[in-house]
XYZ file of C-alpha atoms in Angstrom:
80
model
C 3.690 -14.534 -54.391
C 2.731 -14.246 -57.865
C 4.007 -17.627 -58.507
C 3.425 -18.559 -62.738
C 1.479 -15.313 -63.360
C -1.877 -16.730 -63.749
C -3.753 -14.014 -62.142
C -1.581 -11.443 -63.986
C -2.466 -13.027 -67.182
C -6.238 -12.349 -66.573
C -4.747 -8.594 -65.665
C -3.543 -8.428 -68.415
C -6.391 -9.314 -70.508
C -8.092 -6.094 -68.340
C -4.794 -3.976 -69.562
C -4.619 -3.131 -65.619
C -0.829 -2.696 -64.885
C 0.309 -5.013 -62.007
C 3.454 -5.638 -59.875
C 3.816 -9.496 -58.874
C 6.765 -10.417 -56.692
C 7.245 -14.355 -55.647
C 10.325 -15.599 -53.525
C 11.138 -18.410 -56.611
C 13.304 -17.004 -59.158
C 11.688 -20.217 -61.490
C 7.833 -19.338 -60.892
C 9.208 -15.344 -62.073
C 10.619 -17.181 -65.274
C 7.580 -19.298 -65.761
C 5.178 -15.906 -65.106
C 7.679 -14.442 -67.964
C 7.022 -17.281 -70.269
C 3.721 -16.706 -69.648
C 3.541 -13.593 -70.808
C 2.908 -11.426 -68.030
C 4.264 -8.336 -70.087
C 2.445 -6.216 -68.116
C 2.940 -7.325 -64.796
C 6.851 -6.048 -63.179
C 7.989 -8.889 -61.871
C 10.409 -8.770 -58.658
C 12.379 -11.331 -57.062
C 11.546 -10.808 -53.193
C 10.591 -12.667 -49.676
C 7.678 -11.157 -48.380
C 8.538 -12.302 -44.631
C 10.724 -9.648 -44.949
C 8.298 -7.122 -45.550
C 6.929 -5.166 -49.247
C 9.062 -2.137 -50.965
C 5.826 -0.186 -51.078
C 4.701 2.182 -48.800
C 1.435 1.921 -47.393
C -1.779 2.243 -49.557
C 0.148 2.619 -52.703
C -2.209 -0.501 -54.068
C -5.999 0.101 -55.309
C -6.019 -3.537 -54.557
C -4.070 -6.975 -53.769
C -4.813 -10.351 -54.675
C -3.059 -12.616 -52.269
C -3.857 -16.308 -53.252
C -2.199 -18.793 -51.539
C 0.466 -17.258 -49.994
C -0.077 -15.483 -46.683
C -0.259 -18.918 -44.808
C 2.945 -19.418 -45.208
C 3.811 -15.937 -43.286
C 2.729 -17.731 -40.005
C 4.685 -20.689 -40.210
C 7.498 -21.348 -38.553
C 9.054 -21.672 -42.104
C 10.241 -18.168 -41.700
C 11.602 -18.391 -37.521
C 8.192 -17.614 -36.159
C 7.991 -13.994 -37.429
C 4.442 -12.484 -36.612
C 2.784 -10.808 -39.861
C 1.844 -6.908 -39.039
């Protein structure tokens, strides 16, 4: 997830707009404290999929967090 928001802060600095969603209601606040105002922030568990449809992103930046889609952390559910 996007965790703090310390890749959106460098987005920011780039004025690209961003969306960063992170299963930890606490890393959202911290990314808010950070001042990810341009980032939209959403509260969300990627195991259970994204609310985008497919190729709605010029790009992704995954860091850190796509490991944890193959453990058994989340019952073993294979990542499509």
């Amino acid at each position: 997830g996007c965790g703090s928001g310390l890749s959106g802060t460098v987005l920011n600095e780039y004025n690209v707009p961003w969306i960063g969603f992170d299963v930890s209601e606490p890393m959202l606040q911290q990314a808010q404290a950070r001042g990810c105002s341009r980032g939209n922030l959403i509260l969300s568990d990627m195991s259970n999929g994204v609310p985008f449809r497919a190729g709605a992103f010029d790009a992704v930046i995954g860091i850190s967090c796509l490991q944890w889609l193959c453990s058994d952390t989340f019952g073993g559910k294979e990542f499509e």
